[in-house]
Each structure stands twice: as C-alpha cells, then as structure tokens.
Amino acid sequence: MQVKLFDTTLRDGAQTEGISFSLEDKLKIAKLLDELGIHYIEGGWPGSNPKDIEFFKAIKDIKLKNAKIVAFSSTRRPNVKVEDDKNIATLLAAETPAVAIFGKTWDFHVTDALKTTLDENLAMIKDTISYAKKAKKEVCFDAEHFFDGYKANKNYALKVLKTAEEAGADVLCLCDTNGGTLAYEVEEIVAEIKKKFKKPLGIHAHNDSECGVSVSITAVNSGCTQVQGTMNGYGERCGNANLVSIIPILKLKMGIDCISEKQLKRVTEVSRHIAEIANLPLAAHQPFTGRSAFSHKGGIHVSAVIKNPGTYEHIKPELVGNERRVTVSELSGVSNLLVKAKQYKVDLKKESPEVKQLIKILKDMEHQGYSFEEGEASFELLVKRTLGLVKPSFELEDFLIETHKHGKDNPVVTAHIKLKIGDKRYEAEGTGDGPINAIDNSLRNVLENIYPEIKSVKLTDYKVRVLDSEAGTAAKVRVIVESSDETGSWGTVGVSTNVIEASWLALVDSIEYKLMLKTK
Ligand SMILES: [Zn+2]
C-alpha cells in the first residue's frame, strides 16, 4: 500500500496567526518539501490571492525532483458558466499539473453560506471538475465539511462525492474542515465510503479537537490513500493535521510506503528549518522533531536509556534525524559536526581535540540561544574560525548610533563607525531608516573601498526572535540575516540581550562569509 502525501503548508498553513510568508519563503519551503519527498505541494489559491500567482510563476523555473505543484480553488460561482468564471480561469492560468477544487458537501452550507440550491451546488462541482479534466489537470476534489455534512445529511454528502467521481475527479478528499470529528467516527464513515466509491480517497483534517493526526492515521487505516496536512501542523485556529508526525507514523509504525528511509532522516531538519522560515518557535515537545522529543533528564531514565534506549523511547531518534539528548552527555552532536565539517571540506576526525573544543563552544552557544538552522553560514564560520582557517577581515574599534526625532518627522538614524584593517584605522558614517540599516551603510562605506566584492551583497531578509519572553525587555533576541549575491544566498545569526548587538554579529558574519567565499 502506498500513501501520497499532500502538503498544504503554503495554502492552509499560511493562514496561521503570526505567519506571513514572502515569495522567497514560499519557494524555499517548496524546495524543502520536495527534497523531503512530498508528492503534492499546494501552493495557494491563485484566484483569491495575487501573491500566490507570483509563486506559481516563480516555481516553474525550479526543477522539482519529487513533488507536483497544486493550485487550489473553489468550484465555479453559482449561476455562472464555468468558462466565464474568473476564478477558474486564474486557476488554470497557474499552469500546474494538478489542481485541488473544493466544493460544499454540507447541505446547510450550500443554502445558508453559498445561498444557492442543492442542485446548483452539484452542477457547480460537476462543471468545474469536468472543465479542469478537459484542461488535462489531475484533479483532487476536496469535499469541504464532509464529515459534518455526512452526519447532517448523508444522502446529500454521498451525492456530492458521486458527482465529483462521475465528473472525473482523480481523488475524493474527505475534509474535516471544522476539526471536530473524532477518530472512531472517521473510522466508521471512511469504511462505509470505501465500499461505495472506486476512486482513491484522501483525508484533510484540522486539529481543533487535537485529533488531526489521529484522524488522519485512522482514515489511512480505513482505506484513504492520500493524506493532506501541513508541516509542524500550521494552519488557522488550532492548525491542520501535522505531517511531521504523520509521516514517521505511516513509515515506521504502519509500514506504509510514502517517503524513503533516507528522506525520513531529514524530517527533523526540514521541520526546524520551516519553523525558522515561518519565524515561529518550534515547540520543544513537538513529537518526533522537537528538541525535547528524545531528551532524557531524570536520573533513573538516563541510566536506563544509556543501557538500552528502547526503555524510554518509542522509536530510535536517528530514524527521523533527531537526536537523543541526555543532559549530561558531551557527545551529542559529534556526528552532526563531522558530517558538516566534511561538507565544508574541513579535515576533522572524531578523535581530534578540536572536536571536543568545538562541541563545547557549540553547547555554550546553544545554551545562549544560538540556533543554526537558518544561520548556517555563521556555523561554518564558527568551525573555521575555531580551527584557525578563517581570520577576521576587519576589526571593530567603536560604533555609535544616534537616533534623531524631530517633532512629528520620521526619525533620522546616523551611525559612526571606527574599524581597523591590518594596522590601518578607518572611520565612516552612514545614515538609514533604522539603526541596522544605518550601521550596515556605515560599515559598507569603509569596506566597499577595500573589498569591492561586497557591493554585490544584498540583505534580503532580517528576522528577530525574542528567546525568553518571560524576562520582558531583558530578554535575549536571536537575529537572522539573510543575504544574497549573484551566486546564491546564505543566512547568518547573532544572539544578544541587545538587538543592535545581535544584528551586528549577524551582519559581520554575513560580510565575513562573503569574503571567505572569495578565498574558497
Ligand atoms: Zn483546511
């Protein structure tokens, strides 16, 4: 049995309170999902959001290894010819190989929300699906509110599915849109549907009863062969079914083919990377991929785990690319470090004394709040600096930032900087619309004359995360700076209780990384 994974992080997941994906974020996420082996990536609703149209345009230039891109849409509007419906025209113009079309399945939604007749709703579903099939699209029909609709008016819900099947839908996806259905109800209903329909069934669950994962797993066990969900369970209200948990359960516990073992080992990295892109902290206790998912603190647990990890672990953490953390262990992370060192072409052996030293530095930095998922360039610099392979290209003597606000005018920020390069001293000034912008400009005013290659470096993103929010204004912040030049992009990170200092550290790494690329 094979299950197809359908990710809607970029569509349903983008509805999460606090998430606002830029186009670049969406492309990065799509690439990560593709590498993870996701079969379908729903990129958005082109008919309702112009930003999504940009995504569909841009993704065409990216070669995906595994995934098909899906565009989402409602059915045609009531009493409009499908050929004349703008929304549907925009859907097809996205030029994706597959589309997801959602239709009302719950009778009261048809009459009260859509304000049309039950028959017209069926016609809307039929017309839209046949039209998309004629345009050679693979069609997933999302039966919105399927379970609630089935409970309220079984006959009508079945008619909706029948209509979609006859119109040529390739998958009938049963949606628990309000997230209120429980797993045992899903088991019964899916088993009944399975008997009545030939087309593959899918499940799309929301997490309002905290049953998103269990509903999805149960649906698969009862015969669904497509699972829709989001990374880290993002989604509006309480989120969608969490693919980050569903994938390892399918693969490791149910023995169902969905992604390869090698891809499964990347699920932790991808889950954390997407959390960084979303700029939302990943819950430490998130199953499978959280930092605490396999961490052992209690003394008795630790001694048992050291003897046999199976005593307090439901799976081996390395199967999902996570790691066992025993709070006293100084060895955790060594294998990761060695893998990275190899990637950076740095000769590092397990037994070298530098490994111990690096692990200690890393532990301290992690403790301070560093995280390198989105700041890997800083990590590479750290490794090479510690080993003496990279020397600083400049040294800060002093900087001073002034913010001048006059009446109701916008504040003007000026940064003064003093640097040492070799035994020469340099001074410069820069202005900007904020302190970071001003300090970046002042730094460039010195450095661009000496290292002209940094002219091509652009700061493309800047993110600030408050780390220990209980401490109020004394809290630490982690700043991520994303930079790019004509050859690629890289992320750097700085941590401090002062946001300017954290930004400075990330900024310096960004420039040092660029200068290191030159000498590579
Ligand atoms: Zn949904």
Short mmCIF file of C-alpha atoms and ligand atoms in Angstrom, two decimals:
data_model
loop_
_atom_site.label_atom_id
_atom_site.label_comp_id
_atom_site.label_asym_id
_atom_site.label_seq_id
_atom_site.Cartn_x
_atom_site.Cartn_y
_atom_site.Cartn_z
CA MET A 1 0.00 0.00 0.00
CA GLN A 2 1.29 3.45 -0.88
CA VAL A 3 0.10 6.71 0.63
CA LYS A 4 0.51 10.01 -1.22
CA LEU A 5 1.50 12.98 0.92
CA PHE A 6 -0.21 16.24 0.08
CA ASP A 7 1.23 19.29 1.81
CA THR A 8 -0.78 22.46 2.22
CA THR A 9 1.66 24.49 4.35
CA LEU A 10 1.76 27.18 1.68
CA ARG A 11 -2.05 27.45 1.46
CA ASP A 12 -3.84 26.31 4.64
CA GLY A 13 -0.65 26.69 6.71
CA ALA A 14 -0.21 30.28 5.55
CA GLN A 15 -3.48 31.03 7.43
CA THR A 16 -1.68 30.58 10.77
CA GLU A 17 -1.91 33.60 13.01
CA GLY A 18 1.57 35.17 13.01
CA ILE A 19 2.73 33.63 9.72
CA SER A 20 3.37 35.78 6.70
CA PHE A 21 5.38 34.02 4.02
CA SER A 22 7.23 36.11 1.47
CA LEU A 23 7.59 34.77 -2.06
CA GLU A 24 11.16 33.77 -1.25
CA ASP A 25 9.98 31.95 1.89
CA LYS A 26 7.41 30.03 -0.13
CA LEU A 27 9.96 28.95 -2.73
CA LYS A 28 12.37 27.83 -0.03
CA ILE A 29 9.65 25.81 1.69
CA ALA A 30 8.60 24.21 -1.60
CA LYS A 31 12.20 23.12 -2.23
CA LEU A 32 12.48 21.64 1.26
CA LEU A 33 9.20 19.75 0.85
CA ASP A 34 10.33 18.41 -2.49
CA GLU A 35 13.60 17.17 -1.01
CA LEU A 36 11.65 15.52 1.79
CA GLY A 37 9.75 13.51 -0.82
CA ILE A 38 6.31 15.13 -0.52
CA HIS A 39 4.18 14.13 -3.53
CA TYR A 40 1.94 17.18 -3.83
CA ILE A 41 2.66 20.75 -2.79
CA GLU A 42 -0.37 23.00 -2.69
CA GLY A 43 1.00 26.45 -3.42
CA GLY A 44 -2.01 28.65 -2.84
CA TRP A 45 -5.27 29.92 -4.23
CA PRO A 46 -4.39 31.99 -7.30
CA GLY A 47 -7.96 33.23 -7.74
CA SER A 48 -8.12 34.81 -4.29
CA ASN A 49 -4.57 35.98 -3.72
CA PRO A 50 -2.34 37.77 -6.25
CA LYS A 51 0.72 36.85 -4.15
CA ASP A 52 0.01 33.21 -4.92
CA ILE A 53 0.06 33.91 -8.66
CA GLU A 54 3.67 35.11 -8.28
CA PHE A 55 4.52 31.84 -6.56
CA PHE A 56 3.12 29.73 -9.39
CA LYS A 57 5.09 31.78 -11.89
CA ALA A 58 8.36 31.54 -9.97
CA ILE A 59 8.11 27.84 -9.11
CA LYS A 60 8.02 26.94 -12.81
CA ASP A 61 11.71 27.83 -13.03
CA ILE A 62 12.63 25.45 -10.23
CA LYS A 63 13.26 21.85 -11.05
CA LEU A 64 11.48 19.64 -8.52
CA LYS A 65 12.58 16.05 -8.02
CA ASN A 66 9.53 14.52 -6.39
CA ALA A 67 6.62 16.88 -5.98
CA LYS A 68 3.81 18.06 -8.20
CA ILE A 69 2.64 21.60 -7.64
CA VAL A 70 -1.07 22.01 -6.97
CA ALA A 71 -3.19 25.15 -7.33
CA PHE A 72 -6.30 25.44 -5.17
CA SER A 73 -9.71 26.88 -5.93
CA SER A 74 -13.38 26.78 -5.09
CA THR A 75 -15.84 25.47 -7.65
CA ARG A 76 -17.31 27.96 -10.11
CA ARG A 77 -19.68 30.51 -8.64
CA PRO A 78 -23.45 29.79 -8.66
CA ASN A 79 -25.31 30.63 -11.88
CA VAL A 80 -22.18 31.46 -13.85
CA LYS A 81 -20.82 29.43 -16.76
CA VAL A 82 -17.57 27.76 -15.80
CA GLU A 83 -15.87 29.24 -18.90
CA ASP A 84 -16.84 32.72 -17.68
CA ASP A 85 -15.66 32.27 -14.12
CA LYS A 86 -12.58 34.41 -13.50
CA ASN A 87 -11.50 32.39 -10.50
CA ILE A 88 -11.40 29.20 -12.58
CA ALA A 89 -9.58 30.97 -15.42
CA THR A 90 -6.92 32.10 -12.94
CA LEU A 91 -6.67 28.56 -11.57
CA LEU A 92 -5.87 27.12 -14.98
CA ALA A 93 -3.55 30.01 -15.79
CA ALA A 94 -1.35 28.91 -12.88
CA GLU A 95 -0.27 26.08 -15.25
CA THR A 96 0.16 23.46 -12.54
CA PRO A 97 -0.05 19.75 -13.35
CA ALA A 98 -2.63 19.25 -10.59
CA VAL A 99 -5.45 21.24 -9.03
CA ALA A 100 -7.46 20.91 -5.81
CA ILE A 101 -11.06 22.01 -6.13
CA PHE A 102 -13.17 22.32 -3.04
CA GLY A 103 -16.93 22.02 -3.04
CA LYS A 104 -19.60 22.31 -0.39
CA THR A 105 -20.73 18.98 0.98
CA TRP A 106 -22.80 20.07 3.96
CA ASP A 107 -26.35 20.97 2.85
CA PHE A 108 -26.77 23.86 5.26
CA HIS A 109 -23.55 25.48 3.97
CA VAL A 110 -24.98 25.35 0.45
CA THR A 111 -28.26 27.01 1.38
CA ASP A 112 -27.00 29.36 4.15
CA ALA A 113 -23.41 30.30 3.23
CA LEU A 114 -23.45 29.91 -0.55
CA LYS A 115 -27.12 30.93 -0.81
CA THR A 116 -27.89 28.60 -3.67
CA THR A 117 -29.84 25.40 -4.25
CA LEU A 118 -28.56 21.92 -3.53
CA ASP A 119 -28.85 21.03 -7.23
CA GLU A 120 -26.93 24.08 -8.40
CA ASN A 121 -24.11 23.17 -6.00
CA LEU A 122 -23.89 19.71 -7.61
CA ALA A 123 -23.81 21.34 -11.05
CA MET A 124 -21.02 23.67 -9.90
CA ILE A 125 -18.95 20.68 -8.78
CA LYS A 126 -19.63 18.74 -11.96
CA ASP A 127 -18.85 21.65 -14.29
CA THR A 128 -15.67 22.71 -12.54
CA ILE A 129 -14.16 19.23 -12.33
CA SER A 130 -15.02 18.31 -15.93
CA TYR A 131 -13.61 21.63 -17.11
CA ALA A 132 -10.32 21.04 -15.25
CA LYS A 133 -10.16 17.47 -16.57
CA LYS A 134 -10.65 18.77 -20.10
CA ALA A 135 -7.67 21.04 -19.45
CA LYS A 136 -5.69 17.83 -18.64
CA LYS A 137 -5.32 18.54 -14.93
CA GLU A 138 -5.01 15.93 -12.27
CA VAL A 139 -7.94 16.83 -10.00
CA CYS A 140 -8.26 16.37 -6.29
CA PHE A 141 -11.78 17.10 -5.10
CA ASP A 142 -11.82 18.46 -1.54
CA ALA A 143 -15.22 17.66 -0.05
CA GLU A 144 -15.42 20.54 2.40
CA HIS A 145 -17.09 19.78 5.76
CA PHE A 146 -17.51 16.20 4.59
CA PHE A 147 -17.89 14.57 7.99
CA ASP A 148 -20.26 17.20 9.39
CA GLY A 149 -22.22 17.09 6.16
CA TYR A 150 -22.38 13.30 6.26
CA LYS A 151 -23.71 13.36 9.79
CA ALA A 152 -26.31 16.04 8.95
CA ASN A 153 -27.49 14.78 5.55
CA LYS A 154 -25.82 11.57 4.50
CA ASN A 155 -27.71 11.34 1.22
CA TYR A 156 -26.59 14.73 0.03
CA ALA A 157 -22.95 14.25 1.10
CA LEU A 158 -22.90 10.99 -0.89
CA LYS A 159 -24.44 12.73 -3.90
CA VAL A 160 -21.66 15.33 -3.78
CA LEU A 161 -18.97 12.63 -3.84
CA LYS A 162 -20.78 10.71 -6.59
CA THR A 163 -20.99 13.87 -8.69
CA ALA A 164 -17.27 14.55 -8.25
CA GLU A 165 -16.37 10.94 -9.08
CA GLU A 166 -18.50 10.92 -12.22
CA ALA A 167 -17.10 14.26 -13.33
CA GLY A 168 -13.65 12.65 -13.33
CA ALA A 169 -12.01 13.68 -10.05
CA ASP A 170 -8.86 11.62 -9.50
CA VAL A 171 -9.06 11.73 -5.71
CA LEU A 172 -12.01 12.31 -3.40
CA CYS A 173 -10.63 14.02 -0.35
CA LEU A 174 -12.80 13.89 2.77
CA CYS A 175 -12.31 17.07 4.78
CA ASP A 176 -12.90 17.60 8.46
CA THR A 177 -12.88 21.34 7.95
CA ASN A 178 -14.00 22.31 11.46
CA GLY A 179 -11.73 19.78 13.14
CA GLY A 180 -14.45 18.48 15.42
CA THR A 181 -14.66 14.87 14.26
CA LEU A 182 -13.13 12.13 16.39
CA ALA A 183 -11.04 9.24 15.14
CA TYR A 184 -13.60 6.49 15.87
CA GLU A 185 -16.24 8.37 13.87
CA VAL A 186 -13.83 8.72 10.97
CA GLU A 187 -13.08 5.00 11.09
CA GLU A 188 -16.74 4.12 10.64
CA ILE A 189 -17.51 6.72 7.98
CA VAL A 190 -14.41 6.11 5.83
CA ALA A 191 -15.07 2.36 5.86
CA GLU A 192 -18.60 2.99 4.53
CA ILE A 193 -17.39 5.41 1.86
CA LYS A 194 -14.67 2.99 0.81
CA LYS A 195 -17.37 0.41 -0.05
CA LYS A 196 -19.30 2.87 -2.22
CA PHE A 197 -16.55 4.56 -4.27
CA LYS A 198 -13.83 3.33 -6.59
CA LYS A 199 -11.67 6.47 -6.78
CA PRO A 200 -8.84 6.86 -4.25
CA LEU A 201 -9.87 8.63 -1.06
CA GLY A 202 -7.98 11.35 0.75
CA ILE A 203 -8.21 12.85 4.24
CA HIS A 204 -7.84 16.52 5.17
CA ALA A 205 -8.13 17.05 8.90
CA HIS A 206 -7.92 20.06 11.15
CA ASN A 207 -6.74 19.95 14.72
CA ASP A 208 -9.47 21.71 16.70
CA SER A 209 -10.08 18.65 18.89
CA GLU A 210 -6.34 17.87 18.91
CA CYS A 211 -7.19 14.85 16.79
CA GLY A 212 -5.74 16.00 13.46
CA VAL A 213 -3.03 13.33 13.43
CA SER A 214 -5.14 10.53 14.89
CA VAL A 215 -7.99 11.26 12.47
CA SER A 216 -5.56 11.14 9.53
CA ILE A 217 -3.92 7.92 10.67
CA THR A 218 -7.29 6.29 11.30
CA ALA A 219 -8.53 7.37 7.87
CA VAL A 220 -5.48 5.74 6.25
CA ASN A 221 -6.07 2.59 8.26
CA SER A 222 -9.65 2.58 6.94
CA GLY A 223 -8.61 2.99 3.32
CA CYS A 224 -7.61 6.60 2.50
CA THR A 225 -4.51 6.71 0.31
CA GLN A 226 -3.86 10.46 0.27
CA VAL A 227 -3.12 12.48 3.41
CA GLN A 228 -3.29 16.24 3.41
CA GLY A 229 -1.60 18.19 6.16
CA THR A 230 0.94 20.89 6.95
CA MET A 231 4.47 21.00 8.28
CA ASN A 232 4.53 21.46 12.05
CA GLY A 233 0.72 21.44 11.97
CA TYR A 234 0.48 25.06 10.86
CA GLY A 235 -2.98 26.30 9.94
CA GLU A 236 -5.68 28.63 11.12
CA ARG A 237 -7.23 28.27 14.60
CA CYS A 238 -5.58 25.15 16.06
CA GLY A 239 -3.86 24.16 12.85
CA ASN A 240 -4.02 21.30 10.35
CA ALA A 241 -3.05 17.67 10.75
CA ASN A 242 0.71 17.66 11.34
CA LEU A 243 2.59 15.88 8.54
CA VAL A 244 5.76 15.96 10.63
CA SER A 245 4.10 13.38 12.93
CA ILE A 246 2.01 11.61 10.30
CA ILE A 247 4.96 10.74 8.05
CA PRO A 248 7.03 8.84 10.67
CA ILE A 249 3.89 7.09 11.96
CA LEU A 250 2.99 5.88 8.46
CA LYS A 251 6.52 4.81 7.71
CA LEU A 252 7.77 3.41 11.00
CA LYS A 253 4.66 2.18 12.76
CA MET A 254 2.33 1.21 9.93
CA GLY A 255 4.98 0.07 7.45
CA ILE A 256 3.41 2.17 4.70
CA ASP A 257 5.46 3.38 1.79
CA CYS A 258 5.42 7.17 1.49
CA ILE A 259 8.97 8.59 1.55
CA SER A 260 12.32 6.80 1.62
CA GLU A 261 14.23 6.00 4.81
CA LYS A 262 16.85 8.50 3.75
CA GLN A 263 14.25 11.21 3.30
CA LEU A 264 12.69 10.33 6.66
CA LYS A 265 16.05 11.07 8.28
CA ARG A 266 15.66 14.66 7.09
CA VAL A 267 12.25 15.27 8.62
CA THR A 268 13.68 16.92 11.77
CA GLU A 269 15.92 19.25 9.81
CA VAL A 270 13.08 20.23 7.45
CA SER A 271 10.60 20.73 10.29
CA ARG A 272 13.03 23.03 12.13
CA HIS A 273 14.09 24.89 9.03
CA ILE A 274 10.47 25.63 8.11
CA ALA A 275 9.84 26.85 11.67
CA GLU A 276 12.73 29.27 11.25
CA ILE A 277 11.37 30.46 7.91
CA ALA A 278 7.93 30.90 9.49
CA ASN A 279 9.65 32.76 12.32
CA LEU A 280 7.68 30.77 14.89
CA PRO A 281 9.47 28.88 17.64
CA LEU A 282 9.08 25.13 17.24
CA ALA A 283 7.65 23.65 20.44
CA ALA A 284 10.45 21.75 22.19
CA HIS A 285 7.97 18.97 22.98
CA GLN A 286 6.77 18.60 19.39
CA PRO A 287 6.68 14.83 18.78
CA PHE A 288 9.44 13.38 16.57
CA THR A 289 11.20 16.64 15.66
CA GLY A 290 11.17 18.82 18.80
CA ARG A 291 14.40 19.33 20.72
CA SER A 292 12.92 17.51 23.70
CA ALA A 293 11.28 14.68 21.74
CA PHE A 294 14.12 12.34 22.76
CA SER A 295 15.70 14.17 25.67
CA HIS A 296 16.17 12.47 29.00
CA LYS A 297 16.59 14.35 32.18
CA GLY A 298 15.60 12.19 35.13
CA GLY A 299 18.48 10.18 36.66
CA ILE A 300 16.79 6.78 36.52
CA HIS A 301 15.63 7.33 32.96
CA VAL A 302 19.10 8.37 31.90
CA SER A 303 20.84 5.33 33.32
CA ALA A 304 18.22 3.04 31.76
CA VAL A 305 18.46 4.84 28.42
CA ILE A 306 22.23 4.54 28.42
CA LYS A 307 21.87 0.77 28.95
CA ASN A 308 19.11 0.43 26.37
CA PRO A 309 17.47 3.43 24.68
CA GLY A 310 14.35 1.38 23.98
CA THR A 311 13.45 1.62 27.66
CA TYR A 312 12.11 5.15 27.34
CA GLU A 313 11.92 5.81 23.60
CA HIS A 314 9.15 4.74 21.22
CA ILE A 315 11.43 4.90 18.15
CA LYS A 316 15.12 5.46 17.51
CA PRO A 317 15.60 9.24 17.18
CA GLU A 318 18.10 8.87 14.32
CA LEU A 319 15.36 7.35 12.14
CA VAL A 320 13.78 10.81 11.93
CA GLY A 321 17.09 12.69 12.05
CA ASN A 322 16.57 13.83 15.62
CA GLU A 323 18.97 13.02 18.42
CA ARG A 324 18.85 11.59 21.87
CA ARG A 325 19.76 14.22 24.37
CA VAL A 326 20.93 13.27 27.76
CA THR A 327 21.54 16.45 29.64
CA VAL A 328 24.93 15.32 30.95
CA SER A 329 26.22 13.95 27.68
CA GLU A 330 29.01 15.84 25.97
CA LEU A 331 28.97 13.58 22.96
CA SER A 332 25.70 14.55 21.40
CA GLY A 333 26.18 16.35 18.14
CA VAL A 334 29.60 14.93 17.27
CA SER A 335 28.33 13.01 14.29
CA ASN A 336 26.46 16.08 13.02
CA LEU A 337 29.59 18.16 13.39
CA LEU A 338 31.67 15.64 11.47
CA VAL A 339 29.13 15.49 8.68
CA LYS A 340 29.13 19.29 8.40
CA ALA A 341 32.93 19.51 8.55
CA LYS A 342 33.16 17.12 5.64
CA GLN A 343 30.70 19.26 3.73
CA TYR A 344 32.89 22.33 4.37
CA LYS A 345 35.96 20.35 3.26
CA VAL A 346 37.49 20.66 6.71
CA ASP A 347 39.61 17.76 7.86
CA LEU A 348 38.24 16.79 11.26
CA LYS A 349 38.48 13.36 12.86
CA LYS A 350 36.29 12.06 15.65
CA GLU A 351 39.34 11.82 17.91
CA SER A 352 40.81 15.26 17.14
CA PRO A 353 41.00 17.52 20.20
CA GLU A 354 39.33 20.29 18.16
CA VAL A 355 36.13 18.24 18.07
CA LYS A 356 35.82 18.37 21.84
CA GLN A 357 36.57 22.06 21.82
CA LEU A 358 34.01 22.77 19.10
CA ILE A 359 31.32 20.72 20.81
CA LYS A 360 31.89 22.69 23.99
CA ILE A 361 31.64 26.01 22.14
CA LEU A 362 28.51 24.82 20.35
CA LYS A 363 26.87 23.69 23.59
CA ASP A 364 27.60 27.06 25.17
CA MET A 365 26.24 28.90 22.17
CA GLU A 366 23.12 26.73 22.02
CA HIS A 367 22.64 27.48 25.68
CA GLN A 368 22.90 31.21 24.93
CA GLY A 369 20.15 30.81 22.34
CA TYR A 370 22.01 30.22 19.10
CA SER A 371 20.34 28.08 16.51
CA PHE A 372 21.98 27.48 13.17
CA GLU A 373 19.15 26.08 11.03
CA GLU A 374 18.66 29.42 9.29
CA GLY A 375 22.15 30.71 10.06
CA GLU A 376 24.37 28.01 8.68
CA ALA A 377 26.91 30.45 7.29
CA SER A 378 27.62 31.53 10.88
CA PHE A 379 28.09 27.88 11.81
CA GLU A 380 30.60 27.33 9.01
CA LEU A 381 32.48 30.45 10.05
CA LEU A 382 32.48 29.31 13.66
CA VAL A 383 34.00 25.95 12.74
CA LYS A 384 36.64 27.54 10.52
CA ARG A 385 37.46 30.32 12.98
CA THR A 386 37.92 27.83 15.79
CA LEU A 387 40.27 25.79 13.62
CA GLY A 388 42.16 28.94 12.59
CA LEU A 389 41.15 28.57 8.94
CA VAL A 390 39.44 31.94 8.75
CA LYS A 391 40.85 35.19 10.11
CA PRO A 392 38.75 38.31 10.64
CA SER A 393 38.86 40.70 7.65
CA PHE A 394 38.30 43.73 9.85
CA GLU A 395 38.11 44.61 13.50
CA LEU A 396 35.62 46.92 15.13
CA GLU A 397 37.05 49.59 17.38
CA ASP A 398 33.89 51.52 18.01
CA PHE A 399 30.44 52.34 16.79
CA LEU A 400 27.89 54.91 17.89
CA ILE A 401 24.32 55.11 16.70
CA GLU A 402 22.21 58.21 17.09
CA THR A 403 18.50 58.48 16.50
CA HIS A 404 17.25 62.00 16.00
CA LYS A 405 13.50 62.52 16.14
CA HIS A 406 12.28 66.00 15.49
CA GLY A 407 8.61 66.73 16.20
CA LYS A 408 6.42 64.53 14.08
CA ASP A 409 9.11 63.92 11.43
CA ASN A 410 10.39 60.41 10.82
CA PRO A 411 13.49 59.79 12.92
CA VAL A 412 16.86 60.05 11.18
CA VAL A 413 19.42 57.49 12.25
CA THR A 414 23.15 58.05 11.87
CA ALA A 415 25.84 55.51 12.65
CA HIS A 416 29.52 56.39 13.20
CA ILE A 417 31.98 53.57 12.91
CA LYS A 418 35.70 53.06 13.52
CA LEU A 419 37.39 49.98 12.11
CA LYS A 420 40.88 48.53 12.00
CA ILE A 421 42.08 46.60 8.99
CA GLY A 422 45.62 45.33 9.37
CA ASP A 423 47.31 48.25 11.12
CA LYS A 424 45.28 50.94 9.38
CA ARG A 425 42.36 52.76 11.01
CA TYR A 426 39.23 53.80 9.15
CA GLU A 427 36.28 55.96 10.10
CA ALA A 428 32.94 56.37 8.38
CA GLU A 429 29.39 57.48 8.82
CA GLY A 430 26.16 56.11 7.42
CA THR A 431 22.51 57.01 7.68
CA GLY A 432 19.45 54.84 7.34
CA ASP A 433 15.79 54.48 8.13
CA GLY A 434 16.63 52.37 11.17
CA PRO A 435 19.70 51.60 13.29
CA ILE A 436 20.55 48.36 11.49
CA ASN A 437 20.29 49.97 8.10
CA ALA A 438 22.49 52.86 9.30
CA ILE A 439 25.18 50.63 10.74
CA ASP A 440 25.16 48.47 7.60
CA ASN A 441 25.64 51.59 5.47
CA SER A 442 28.47 52.95 7.63
CA LEU A 443 30.23 49.59 7.53
CA ARG A 444 29.90 49.43 3.76
CA ASN A 445 31.23 52.97 3.43
CA VAL A 446 34.54 51.69 4.75
CA LEU A 447 34.62 48.15 3.43
CA GLU A 448 33.43 48.60 -0.13
CA ASN A 449 36.61 50.53 -0.95
CA ILE A 450 38.80 47.77 0.37
CA TYR A 451 36.72 44.72 -0.54
CA PRO A 452 34.72 45.78 -3.60
CA GLU A 453 33.16 42.31 -3.90
CA ILE A 454 30.80 43.07 -1.01
CA LYS A 455 28.99 45.60 -3.21
CA SER A 456 27.04 42.69 -4.67
CA VAL A 457 25.83 41.53 -1.25
CA LYS A 458 22.21 42.40 -0.55
CA LEU A 459 20.42 41.87 2.74
CA THR A 460 17.26 40.09 1.65
CA ASP A 461 15.68 39.33 5.00
CA TYR A 462 16.01 40.27 8.63
CA LYS A 463 14.24 38.41 11.42
CA VAL A 464 14.21 39.00 15.15
CA ARG A 465 13.04 36.38 17.63
CA VAL A 466 12.64 37.02 21.34
CA LEU A 467 14.02 33.97 23.12
CA ASP A 468 12.99 34.08 26.78
CA SER A 469 9.93 36.24 26.69
CA GLU A 470 9.22 35.89 30.46
CA ALA A 471 12.18 38.18 31.08
CA GLY A 472 10.42 41.09 29.33
CA THR A 473 12.76 43.71 27.94
CA ALA A 474 15.84 41.99 29.37
CA ALA A 475 15.08 39.01 27.13
CA LYS A 476 17.62 37.70 24.66
CA VAL A 477 16.98 38.10 20.98
CA ARG A 478 18.13 36.00 18.07
CA VAL A 479 18.61 37.88 14.82
CA ILE A 480 18.75 36.08 11.49
CA VAL A 481 20.11 37.96 8.49
CA GLU A 482 19.59 36.50 5.06
CA SER A 483 21.99 37.78 2.38
CA SER A 484 22.43 37.08 -1.27
CA ASP A 485 24.70 37.88 -4.17
CA GLU A 486 24.75 36.84 -7.81
CA THR A 487 25.75 33.29 -6.92
CA GLY A 488 23.43 32.36 -4.05
CA SER A 489 22.13 33.20 -0.61
CA TRP A 490 23.24 32.50 2.96
CA GLY A 491 21.92 33.02 6.47
CA THR A 492 23.79 34.28 9.50
CA VAL A 493 22.77 34.55 13.14
CA GLY A 494 23.58 36.66 16.19
CA VAL A 495 22.29 36.43 19.78
CA SER A 496 22.38 39.06 22.49
CA THR A 497 20.18 40.82 25.02
CA ASN A 498 20.67 43.88 22.81
CA VAL A 499 19.00 43.77 19.43
CA ILE A 500 21.64 46.06 17.87
CA GLU A 501 24.46 43.83 19.11
CA ALA A 502 22.69 40.69 17.87
CA SER A 503 22.15 42.34 14.49
CA TRP A 504 25.78 43.49 14.36
CA LEU A 505 27.03 39.94 14.96
CA ALA A 506 24.81 38.58 12.18
CA LEU A 507 25.82 41.41 9.86
CA VAL A 508 29.55 40.88 10.42
CA ASP A 509 29.15 37.16 9.72
CA SER A 510 27.27 37.94 6.53
CA ILE A 511 30.18 40.00 5.22
CA GLU A 512 32.88 37.68 6.52
CA TYR A 513 31.12 34.78 4.83
CA LYS A 514 31.09 36.60 1.51
CA LEU A 515 34.80 37.39 1.87
CA MET A 516 35.52 33.77 2.74
CA LEU A 517 33.69 32.60 -0.42
CA LYS A 518 36.18 34.61 -2.43
CA THR A 519 39.12 32.75 -0.95
CA LYS A 520 37.46 29.31 -1.06
ZN ZN B 1 -8.30 23.07 5.58
#
